[in-house]
Amino acid sequence: GSRLRCLTLAGDHVWAAPTGKAPAGVALSGDGHIVAVADRDDDRLSAYDAATGRLVWQAATGSHPYAVAYHDGRFWTTDVQSDSVTVIEAASGRVTGRVETGSHPYGVAFAAGKGFVTDQYAATISVFDPTTLRPLGRRLLLAAARLLLPVPRLAAGGARGRAIFWRCRHRGADPCGVRGGCEARHTWAGRARV
């Protein structure tokens, strides 16, 4: 079965814990006490004690959770097949809400007081308010995006945000469906200001 492993920076084994089917994204809580992993084929997020690997809680997500991010006391999963993001309290594992997205959300990040989700099949970035979970709109991209990273910057008049997305330049029918992952075989590039 699949396992989540904790190693030291020197590569020494600390602990290993069984996960659900097809583990995907992993995130660490802000205080460093909880490690969460998306159990993609079990439609759930599992949280482990970062020091011991003990399972702390499990929470139901939408269909096929993929990416996981931590922001403001909560874990956020992109639920690829239900076109949503599930919001889960880090301390308790309680689901506190859902955010509707474009088709097949793959990445989620936060900057400048906003949440950003890459919508792979829609070639958009969904923008939302992480406090109210209210959608703030979508931005069209030139190609399907897979990964989203926040890059905060200061500009005249206050804080502004910039989100960087990465997309595969492979030109197949399913550009990111290359066995073993596009990361190993293709060039990734892209950027969008939001």
PDB file of N, CA and C in Angstrom, residues 28-120:
ATOM      1  N   LEU A  28       1.732  21.095   4.924  1.00  0.00           N
ATOM      2  CA  LEU A  28       2.056  21.182   6.342  1.00  0.00           C
ATOM      3  C   LEU A  28       1.311  22.367   6.936  1.00  0.00           C
ATOM      4  N   SER A  29       0.727  22.187   8.114  1.00  0.00           N
ATOM      5  CA  SER A  29       0.025  23.297   8.778  1.00  0.00           C
ATOM      6  C   SER A  29       1.020  24.394   9.137  1.00  0.00           C
ATOM      7  N   GLY A  30       0.513  25.586   9.362  1.00  0.00           N
ATOM      8  CA  GLY A  30       1.351  26.735   9.657  1.00  0.00           C
ATOM      9  C   GLY A  30       2.211  26.575  10.892  1.00  0.00           C
ATOM     10  N   ASP A  31       1.726  25.825  11.881  1.00  0.00           N
ATOM     11  CA  ASP A  31       2.505  25.620  13.105  1.00  0.00           C
ATOM     12  C   ASP A  31       3.431  24.410  13.004  1.00  0.00           C
ATOM     13  N   GLY A  32       3.361  23.695  11.874  1.00  0.00           N
ATOM     14  CA  GLY A  32       4.231  22.553  11.650  1.00  0.00           C
ATOM     15  C   GLY A  32       3.824  21.284  12.371  1.00  0.00           C
ATOM     16  N   HIS A  33       2.637  21.256  12.975  1.00  0.00           N
ATOM     17  CA  HIS A  33       2.215  20.088  13.749  1.00  0.00           C
ATOM     18  C   HIS A  33       1.420  19.052  12.963  1.00  0.00           C
ATOM     19  N   ILE A  34       0.780  19.460  11.881  1.00  0.00           N
ATOM     20  CA  ILE A  34      -0.084  18.559  11.112  1.00  0.00           C
ATOM     21  C   ILE A  34       0.408  18.477   9.671  1.00  0.00           C
ATOM     22  N   VAL A  35       0.519  17.246   9.151  1.00  0.00           N
ATOM     23  CA  VAL A  35       0.798  17.000   7.738  1.00  0.00           C
ATOM     24  C   VAL A  35      -0.474  16.431   7.137  1.00  0.00           C
ATOM     25  N   ALA A  36      -0.953  17.033   6.060  1.00  0.00           N
ATOM     26  CA  ALA A  36      -2.182  16.556   5.414  1.00  0.00           C
ATOM     27  C   ALA A  36      -1.857  16.029   4.023  1.00  0.00           C
ATOM     28  N   VAL A  37      -2.496  14.925   3.651  1.00  0.00           N
ATOM     29  CA  VAL A  37      -2.300  14.335   2.330  1.00  0.00           C
ATOM     30  C   VAL A  37      -3.662  14.052   1.701  1.00  0.00           C
ATOM     31  N   ALA A  38      -3.775  14.367   0.408  1.00  0.00           N
ATOM     32  CA  ALA A  38      -5.003  14.088  -0.336  1.00  0.00           C
ATOM     33  C   ALA A  38      -4.993  12.626  -0.768  1.00  0.00           C
ATOM     34  N   ASP A  39      -5.961  11.868  -0.286  1.00  0.00           N
ATOM     35  CA  ASP A  39      -6.137  10.475  -0.707  1.00  0.00           C
ATOM     36  C   ASP A  39      -7.079  10.500  -1.907  1.00  0.00           C
ATOM     37  N   ARG A  40      -6.497  10.679  -3.089  1.00  0.00           N
ATOM     38  CA  ARG A  40      -7.269  10.972  -4.294  1.00  0.00           C
ATOM     39  C   ARG A  40      -8.388   9.978  -4.575  1.00  0.00           C
ATOM     40  N   ASP A  41      -8.084   8.704  -4.583  1.00  0.00           N
ATOM     41  CA  ASP A  41      -9.101   7.723  -4.965  1.00  0.00           C
ATOM     42  C   ASP A  41     -10.047   7.350  -3.826  1.00  0.00           C
ATOM     43  N   ASP A  42      -9.815   7.883  -2.623  1.00  0.00           N
ATOM     44  CA  ASP A  42     -10.731   7.686  -1.502  1.00  0.00           C
ATOM     45  C   ASP A  42     -11.565   8.936  -1.227  1.00  0.00           C
ATOM     46  N   ASP A  43     -11.363   9.999  -1.985  1.00  0.00           N
ATOM     47  CA  ASP A  43     -12.109  11.256  -1.831  1.00  0.00           C
ATOM     48  C   ASP A  43     -12.058  11.764  -0.388  1.00  0.00           C
ATOM     49  N   ARG A  44     -10.818  11.901   0.131  1.00  0.00           N
ATOM     50  CA  ARG A  44     -10.682  12.406   1.491  1.00  0.00           C
ATOM     51  C   ARG A  44      -9.305  13.039   1.686  1.00  0.00           C
ATOM     52  N   LEU A  45      -9.213  13.807   2.771  1.00  0.00           N
ATOM     53  CA  LEU A  45      -7.957  14.374   3.225  1.00  0.00           C
ATOM     54  C   LEU A  45      -7.626  13.704   4.547  1.00  0.00           C
ATOM     55  N   SER A  46      -6.405  13.184   4.680  1.00  0.00           N
ATOM     56  CA  SER A  46      -5.964  12.555   5.918  1.00  0.00           C
ATOM     57  C   SER A  46      -4.900  13.423   6.561  1.00  0.00           C
ATOM     58  N   ALA A  47      -5.007  13.621   7.878  1.00  0.00           N
ATOM     59  CA  ALA A  47      -4.066  14.465   8.613  1.00  0.00           C
ATOM     60  C   ALA A  47      -3.303  13.627   9.617  1.00  0.00           C
ATOM     61  N   TYR A  48      -1.990  13.867   9.694  1.00  0.00           N
ATOM     62  CA  TYR A  48      -1.097  13.097  10.555  1.00  0.00           C
ATOM     63  C   TYR A  48      -0.343  14.040  11.483  1.00  0.00           C
ATOM     64  N   ASP A  49      -0.022  13.539  12.671  1.00  0.00           N
ATOM     65  CA  ASP A  49       0.850  14.269  13.576  1.00  0.00           C
ATOM     66  C   ASP A  49       2.238  14.302  12.933  1.00  0.00           C
ATOM     67  N   ALA A  50       2.783  15.490  12.714  1.00  0.00           N
ATOM     68  CA  ALA A  50       4.049  15.613  11.997  1.00  0.00           C
ATOM     69  C   ALA A  50       5.224  15.018  12.761  1.00  0.00           C
ATOM     70  N   ALA A  51       5.132  14.932  14.071  1.00  0.00           N
ATOM     71  CA  ALA A  51       6.235  14.400  14.875  1.00  0.00           C
ATOM     72  C   ALA A  51       6.235  12.879  14.930  1.00  0.00           C
ATOM     73  N   THR A  52       5.030  12.264  14.909  1.00  0.00           N
ATOM     74  CA  THR A  52       4.941  10.817  15.133  1.00  0.00           C
ATOM     75  C   THR A  52       4.383  10.019  13.958  1.00  0.00           C
ATOM     76  N   GLY A  53       3.656  10.676  13.042  1.00  0.00           N
ATOM     77  CA  GLY A  53       3.003   9.973  11.944  1.00  0.00           C
ATOM     78  C   GLY A  53       1.663   9.375  12.316  1.00  0.00           C
ATOM     79  N   ARG A  54       1.192   9.633  13.535  1.00  0.00           N
ATOM     80  CA  ARG A  54      -0.107   9.114  13.984  1.00  0.00           C
ATOM     81  C   ARG A  54      -1.231   9.814  13.211  1.00  0.00           C
ATOM     82  N   LEU A  55      -2.202   9.021  12.722  1.00  0.00           N
ATOM     83  CA  LEU A  55      -3.364   9.591  12.047  1.00  0.00           C
ATOM     84  C   LEU A  55      -4.177  10.389  13.056  1.00  0.00           C
ATOM     85  N   VAL A  56      -4.450  11.665  12.743  1.00  0.00           N
ATOM     86  CA  VAL A  56      -5.173  12.552  13.658  1.00  0.00           C
ATOM     87  C   VAL A  56      -6.645  12.651  13.269  1.00  0.00           C
ATOM     88  N   TRP A  57      -6.927  12.844  11.980  1.00  0.00           N
ATOM     89  CA  TRP A  57      -8.300  12.903  11.506  1.00  0.00           C
ATOM     90  C   TRP A  57      -8.340  12.640  10.007  1.00  0.00           C
ATOM     91  N   GLN A  58      -9.549  12.344   9.517  1.00  0.00           N
ATOM     92  CA  GLN A  58      -9.813  12.230   8.088  1.00  0.00           C
ATOM     93  C   GLN A  58     -11.077  13.000   7.793  1.00  0.00           C
ATOM     94  N   ALA A  59     -11.109  13.660   6.629  1.00  0.00           N
ATOM     95  CA  ALA A  59     -12.272  14.454   6.249  1.00  0.00           C
ATOM     96  C   ALA A  59     -12.650  14.162   4.800  1.00  0.00           C
ATOM     97  N   ALA A  60     -13.951  14.069   4.552  1.00  0.00           N
ATOM     98  CA  ALA A  60     -14.446  13.869   3.191  1.00  0.00           C
ATOM     99  C   ALA A  60     -14.227  15.135   2.374  1.00  0.00           C
ATOM    100  N   THR A  61     -13.804  14.947   1.125  1.00  0.00           N
ATOM    101  CA  THR A  61     -13.615  16.060   0.191  1.00  0.00           C
ATOM    102  C   THR A  61     -14.559  15.855  -0.983  1.00  0.00           C
ATOM    103  N   GLY A  62     -14.416  16.679  -1.989  1.00  0.00           N
ATOM    104  CA  GLY A  62     -15.097  16.425  -3.245  1.00  0.00           C
ATOM    105  C   GLY A  62     -14.407  15.264  -3.953  1.00  0.00           C
ATOM    106  N   SER A  63     -14.780  15.016  -5.183  1.00  0.00           N
ATOM    107  CA  SER A  63     -14.261  13.879  -5.929  1.00  0.00           C
ATOM    108  C   SER A  63     -12.845  14.120  -6.449  1.00  0.00           C
ATOM    109  N   HIS A  64     -11.957  13.198  -6.152  1.00  0.00           N
ATOM    110  CA  HIS A  64     -10.555  13.184  -6.584  1.00  0.00           C
ATOM    111  C   HIS A  64      -9.774  14.418  -6.114  1.00  0.00           C
ATOM    112  N   PRO A  65      -9.567  14.577  -4.806  1.00  0.00           N
ATOM    113  CA  PRO A  65      -8.736  15.691  -4.336  1.00  0.00           C
ATOM    114  C   PRO A  65      -7.314  15.515  -4.851  1.00  0.00           C
ATOM    115  N   TYR A  66      -6.718  16.595  -5.294  1.00  0.00           N
ATOM    116  CA  TYR A  66      -5.383  16.494  -5.893  1.00  0.00           C
ATOM    117  C   TYR A  66      -4.370  17.367  -5.140  1.00  0.00           C
ATOM    118  N   ALA A  67      -4.476  18.668  -5.269  1.00  0.00           N
ATOM    119  CA  ALA A  67      -3.546  19.569  -4.579  1.00  0.00           C
ATOM    120  C   ALA A  67      -4.073  19.893  -3.186  1.00  0.00           C
ATOM    121  N   VAL A  68      -3.152  20.172  -2.258  1.00  0.00           N
ATOM    122  CA  VAL A  68      -3.504  20.587  -0.904  1.00  0.00           C
ATOM    123  C   VAL A  68      -2.674  21.824  -0.570  1.00  0.00           C
ATOM    124  N   ALA A  69      -3.310  22.810   0.034  1.00  0.00           N
ATOM    125  CA  ALA A  69      -2.599  24.002   0.508  1.00  0.00           C
ATOM    126  C   ALA A  69      -3.071  24.300   1.927  1.00  0.00           C
ATOM    127  N   TYR A  70      -2.224  24.981   2.676  1.00  0.00           N
ATOM    128  CA  TYR A  70      -2.595  25.439   4.015  1.00  0.00           C
ATOM    129  C   TYR A  70      -2.640  26.964   3.976  1.00  0.00           C
ATOM    130  N   HIS A  71      -3.721  27.525   4.541  1.00  0.00           N
ATOM    131  CA  HIS A  71      -3.854  28.981   4.617  1.00  0.00           C
ATOM    132  C   HIS A  71      -4.811  29.333   5.751  1.00  0.00           C
ATOM    133  N   ASP A  72      -4.379  30.210   6.626  1.00  0.00           N
ATOM    134  CA  ASP A  72      -5.230  30.797   7.655  1.00  0.00           C
ATOM    135  C   ASP A  72      -5.959  29.750   8.509  1.00  0.00           C
ATOM    136  N   GLY A  73      -5.221  28.734   8.983  1.00  0.00           N
ATOM    137  CA  GLY A  73      -5.809  27.737   9.876  1.00  0.00           C
ATOM    138  C   GLY A  73      -6.603  26.648   9.196  1.00  0.00           C
ATOM    139  N   ARG A  74      -6.596  26.628   7.869  1.00  0.00           N
ATOM    140  CA  ARG A  74      -7.394  25.649   7.136  1.00  0.00           C
ATOM    141  C   ARG A  74      -6.586  25.001   6.020  1.00  0.00           C
ATOM    142  N   PHE A  75      -6.952  23.747   5.710  1.00  0.00           N
ATOM    143  CA  PHE A  75      -6.426  23.074   4.526  1.00  0.00           C
ATOM    144  C   PHE A  75      -7.444  23.245   3.410  1.00  0.00           C
ATOM    145  N   TRP A  76      -6.951  23.360   2.203  1.00  0.00           N
ATOM    146  CA  TRP A  76      -7.770  23.568   1.009  1.00  0.00           C
ATOM    147  C   TRP A  76      -7.380  22.507  -0.008  1.00  0.00           C
ATOM    148  N   THR A  77      -8.342  21.714  -0.496  1.00  0.00           N
ATOM    149  CA  THR A  77      -8.058  20.690  -1.503  1.00  0.00           C
ATOM    150  C   THR A  77      -8.726  21.054  -2.820  1.00  0.00           C
ATOM    151  N   THR A  78      -8.016  20.837  -3.922  1.00  0.00           N
ATOM    152  CA  THR A  78      -8.652  20.975  -5.236  1.00  0.00           C
ATOM    153  C   THR A  78      -9.278  19.629  -5.561  1.00  0.00           C
ATOM    154  N   ASP A  79     -10.566  19.630  -5.814  1.00  0.00           N
ATOM    155  CA  ASP A  79     -11.320  18.406  -6.069  1.00  0.00           C
ATOM    156  C   ASP A  79     -11.580  18.321  -7.574  1.00  0.00           C
ATOM    157  N   VAL A  80     -10.690  17.609  -8.269  1.00  0.00           N
ATOM    158  CA  VAL A  80     -10.613  17.634  -9.722  1.00  0.00           C
ATOM    159  C   VAL A  80     -11.911  17.237 -10.407  1.00  0.00           C
ATOM    160  N   GLN A  81     -12.567  16.191  -9.948  1.00  0.00           N
ATOM    161  CA  GLN A  81     -13.748  15.703 -10.658  1.00  0.00           C
ATOM    162  C   GLN A  81     -15.053  16.329 -10.182  1.00  0.00           C
ATOM    163  N   SER A  82     -15.036  17.131  -9.133  1.00  0.00           N
ATOM    164  CA  SER A  82     -16.268  17.810  -8.714  1.00  0.00           C
ATOM    165  C   SER A  82     -16.174  19.321  -8.913  1.00  0.00           C
ATOM    166  N   ASP A  83     -15.091  19.780  -9.554  1.00  0.00           N
ATOM    167  CA  ASP A  83     -14.936  21.200  -9.885  1.00  0.00           C
ATOM    168  C   ASP A  83     -15.165  22.093  -8.672  1.00  0.00           C
ATOM    169  N   SER A  84     -14.416  21.785  -7.599  1.00  0.00           N
ATOM    170  CA  SER A  84     -14.564  22.555  -6.369  1.00  0.00           C
ATOM    171  C   SER A  84     -13.284  22.500  -5.545  1.00  0.00           C
ATOM    172  N   VAL A  85     -13.258  23.342  -4.517  1.00  0.00           N
ATOM    173  CA  VAL A  85     -12.215  23.319  -3.501  1.00  0.00           C
ATOM    174  C   VAL A  85     -12.921  23.063  -2.177  1.00  0.00           C
ATOM    175  N   THR A  86     -12.429  22.093  -1.402  1.00  0.00           N
ATOM    176  CA  THR A  86     -12.982  21.814  -0.078  1.00  0.00           C
ATOM    177  C   THR A  86     -12.129  22.524   0.960  1.00  0.00           C
ATOM    178  N   VAL A  87     -12.789  23.146   1.939  1.00  0.00           N
ATOM    179  CA  VAL A  87     -12.120  23.902   3.003  1.00  0.00           C
ATOM    180  C   VAL A  87     -12.281  23.130   4.311  1.00  0.00           C
ATOM    181  N   ILE A  88     -11.154  22.825   4.984  1.00  0.00           N
ATOM    182  CA  ILE A  88     -11.171  21.958   6.163  1.00  0.00           C
ATOM    183  C   ILE A  88     -10.337  22.591   7.274  1.00  0.00           C
ATOM    184  N   GLU A  89     -10.923  22.693   8.472  1.00  0.00           N
ATOM    185  CA  GLU A  89     -10.178  23.217   9.621  1.00  0.00           C
ATOM    186  C   GLU A  89      -9.010  22.298   9.939  1.00  0.00           C
ATOM    187  N   ALA A  90      -7.816  22.875  10.076  1.00  0.00           N
ATOM    188  CA  ALA A  90      -6.618  22.065  10.328  1.00  0.00           C
ATOM    189  C   ALA A  90      -6.653  21.404  11.700  1.00  0.00           C
ATOM    190  N   ALA A  91      -7.149  22.094  12.699  1.00  0.00           N
ATOM    191  CA  ALA A  91      -7.131  21.555  14.072  1.00  0.00           C
ATOM    192  C   ALA A  91      -8.099  20.397  14.268  1.00  0.00           C
ATOM    193  N   SER A  92      -9.272  20.461  13.627  1.00  0.00           N
ATOM    194  CA  SER A  92     -10.315  19.477  13.914  1.00  0.00           C
ATOM    195  C   SER A  92     -10.661  18.536  12.762  1.00  0.00           C
ATOM    196  N   GLY A  93     -10.345  18.931  11.535  1.00  0.00           N
ATOM    197  CA  GLY A  93     -10.751  18.136  10.383  1.00  0.00           C
ATOM    198  C   GLY A  93     -12.183  18.382   9.958  1.00  0.00           C
ATOM    199  N   ARG A  94     -12.816  19.413  10.519  1.00  0.00           N
ATOM    200  CA  ARG A  94     -14.202  19.733  10.174  1.00  0.00           C
ATOM    201  C   ARG A  94     -14.245  20.482   8.837  1.00  0.00           C
ATOM    202  N   VAL A  95     -15.093  20.001   7.924  1.00  0.00           N
ATOM    203  CA  VAL A  95     -15.292  20.681   6.647  1.00  0.00           C
ATOM    204  C   VAL A  95     -16.110  21.933   6.908  1.00  0.00           C
ATOM    205  N   THR A  96     -15.579  23.092   6.499  1.00  0.00           N
ATOM    206  CA  THR A  96     -16.259  24.362   6.768  1.00  0.00           C
ATOM    207  C   THR A  96     -16.831  25.014   5.527  1.00  0.00           C
ATOM    208  N   GLY A  97     -16.550  24.476   4.352  1.00  0.00           N
ATOM    209  CA  GLY A  97     -17.126  25.061   3.156  1.00  0.00           C
ATOM    210  C   GLY A  97     -16.548  24.490   1.884  1.00  0.00           C
ATOM    211  N   ARG A  98     -17.119  24.959   0.773  1.00  0.00           N
ATOM    212  CA  ARG A  98     -16.657  24.574  -0.555  1.00  0.00           C
ATOM    213  C   ARG A  98     -16.669  25.811  -1.443  1.00  0.00           C
ATOM    214  N   VAL A  99     -15.748  25.840  -2.379  1.00  0.00           N
ATOM    215  CA  VAL A  99     -15.663  26.914  -3.362  1.00  0.00           C
ATOM    216  C   VAL A  99     -15.851  26.281  -4.731  1.00  0.00           C
ATOM    217  N   GLU A 100     -16.794  26.795  -5.502  1.00  0.00           N
ATOM    218  CA  GLU A 100     -16.982  26.307  -6.867  1.00  0.00           C
ATOM    219  C   GLU A 100     -15.879  26.882  -7.749  1.00  0.00           C
ATOM    220  N   THR A 101     -15.375  26.046  -8.679  1.00  0.00           N
ATOM    221  CA  THR A 101     -14.289  26.461  -9.565  1.00  0.00           C
ATOM    222  C   THR A 101     -14.662  26.182 -11.010  1.00  0.00           C
ATOM    223  N   GLY A 102     -13.718  26.438 -11.897  1.00  0.00           N
ATOM    224  CA  GLY A 102     -13.874  26.034 -13.285  1.00  0.00           C
ATOM    225  C   GLY A 102     -13.587  24.542 -13.402  1.00  0.00           C
ATOM    226  N   SER A 103     -13.505  24.053 -14.620  1.00  0.00           N
ATOM    227  CA  SER A 103     -13.370  22.627 -14.880  1.00  0.00           C
ATOM    228  C   SER A 103     -11.996  22.077 -14.493  1.00  0.00           C
ATOM    229  N   HIS A 104     -12.004  21.055 -13.659  1.00  0.00           N
ATOM    230  CA  HIS A 104     -10.828  20.298 -13.239  1.00  0.00           C
ATOM    231  C   HIS A 104      -9.773  21.164 -12.540  1.00  0.00           C
ATOM    232  N   PRO A 105     -10.060  21.631 -11.326  1.00  0.00           N
ATOM    233  CA  PRO A 105      -9.077  22.434 -10.586  1.00  0.00           C
ATOM    234  C   PRO A 105      -7.857  21.593 -10.199  1.00  0.00           C
ATOM    235  N   TYR A 106      -6.663  22.146 -10.432  1.00  0.00           N
ATOM    236  CA  TYR A 106      -5.437  21.391 -10.164  1.00  0.00           C
ATOM    237  C   TYR A 106      -4.548  22.010  -9.106  1.00  0.00           C
ATOM    238  N   GLY A 107      -4.526  23.324  -8.975  1.00  0.00           N
ATOM    239  CA  GLY A 107      -3.657  23.963  -7.999  1.00  0.00           C
ATOM    240  C   GLY A 107      -4.403  25.054  -7.264  1.00  0.00           C
ATOM    241  N   VAL A 108      -4.006  25.320  -6.014  1.00  0.00           N
ATOM    242  CA  VAL A 108      -4.620  26.395  -5.233  1.00  0.00           C
ATOM    243  C   VAL A 108      -3.513  27.127  -4.493  1.00  0.00           C
ATOM    244  N   ALA A 109      -3.603  28.461  -4.466  1.00  0.00           N
ATOM    245  CA  ALA A 109      -2.608  29.289  -3.783  1.00  0.00           C
ATOM    246  C   ALA A 109      -3.287  30.560  -3.291  1.00  0.00           C
ATOM    247  N   PHE A 110      -2.581  31.281  -2.415  1.00  0.00           N
ATOM    248  CA  PHE A 110      -3.139  32.475  -1.785  1.00  0.00           C
ATOM    249  C   PHE A 110      -2.130  33.613  -1.862  1.00  0.00           C
ATOM    250  N   ALA A 111      -2.618  34.808  -2.181  1.00  0.00           N
ATOM    251  CA  ALA A 111      -1.785  36.007  -2.219  1.00  0.00           C
ATOM    252  C   ALA A 111      -2.690  37.224  -2.197  1.00  0.00           C
ATOM    253  N   ALA A 112      -2.222  38.290  -1.561  1.00  0.00           N
ATOM    254  CA  ALA A 112      -2.919  39.574  -1.551  1.00  0.00           C
ATOM    255  C   ALA A 112      -4.374  39.446  -1.105  1.00  0.00           C
ATOM    256  N   GLY A 113      -4.650  38.565  -0.137  1.00  0.00           N
ATOM    257  CA  GLY A 113      -5.996  38.418   0.396  1.00  0.00           C
ATOM    258  C   GLY A 113      -6.971  37.684  -0.508  1.00  0.00           C
ATOM    259  N   LYS A 114      -6.468  36.993  -1.517  1.00  0.00           N
ATOM    260  CA  LYS A 114      -7.326  36.258  -2.440  1.00  0.00           C
ATOM    261  C   LYS A 114      -6.840  34.825  -2.580  1.00  0.00           C
ATOM    262  N   GLY A 115      -7.760  33.955  -2.991  1.00  0.00           N
ATOM    263  CA  GLY A 115      -7.420  32.585  -3.335  1.00  0.00           C
ATOM    264  C   GLY A 115      -7.445  32.443  -4.846  1.00  0.00           C
ATOM    265  N   PHE A 116      -6.534  31.625  -5.381  1.00  0.00           N
ATOM    266  CA  PHE A 116      -6.418  31.426  -6.820  1.00  0.00           C
ATOM    267  C   PHE A 116      -6.389  29.932  -7.101  1.00  0.00           C
ATOM    268  N   VAL A 117      -7.174  29.480  -8.077  1.00  0.00           N
ATOM    269  CA  VAL A 117      -7.255  28.063  -8.427  1.00  0.00           C
ATOM    270  C   VAL A 117      -7.047  27.921  -9.931  1.00  0.00           C
ATOM    271  N   THR A 118      -6.130  27.040 -10.329  1.00  0.00           N
ATOM    272  CA  THR A 118      -5.977  26.754 -11.757  1.00  0.00           C
ATOM    273  C   THR A 118      -7.060  25.767 -12.171  1.00  0.00           C
ATOM    274  N   ASP A 119      -7.773  26.101 -13.237  1.00  0.00           N
ATOM    275  CA  ASP A 119      -8.835  25.257 -13.779  1.00  0.00           C
ATOM    276  C   ASP A 119      -8.303  24.638 -15.061  1.00  0.00           C
ATOM    277  N   GLN A 120      -7.770  23.433 -14.957  1.00  0.00           N
ATOM    278  CA  GLN A 120      -7.017  22.845 -16.062  1.00  0.00           C
ATOM    279  C   GLN A 120      -7.817  22.767 -17.362  1.00  0.00           C
TER     280      GLN A 120
END
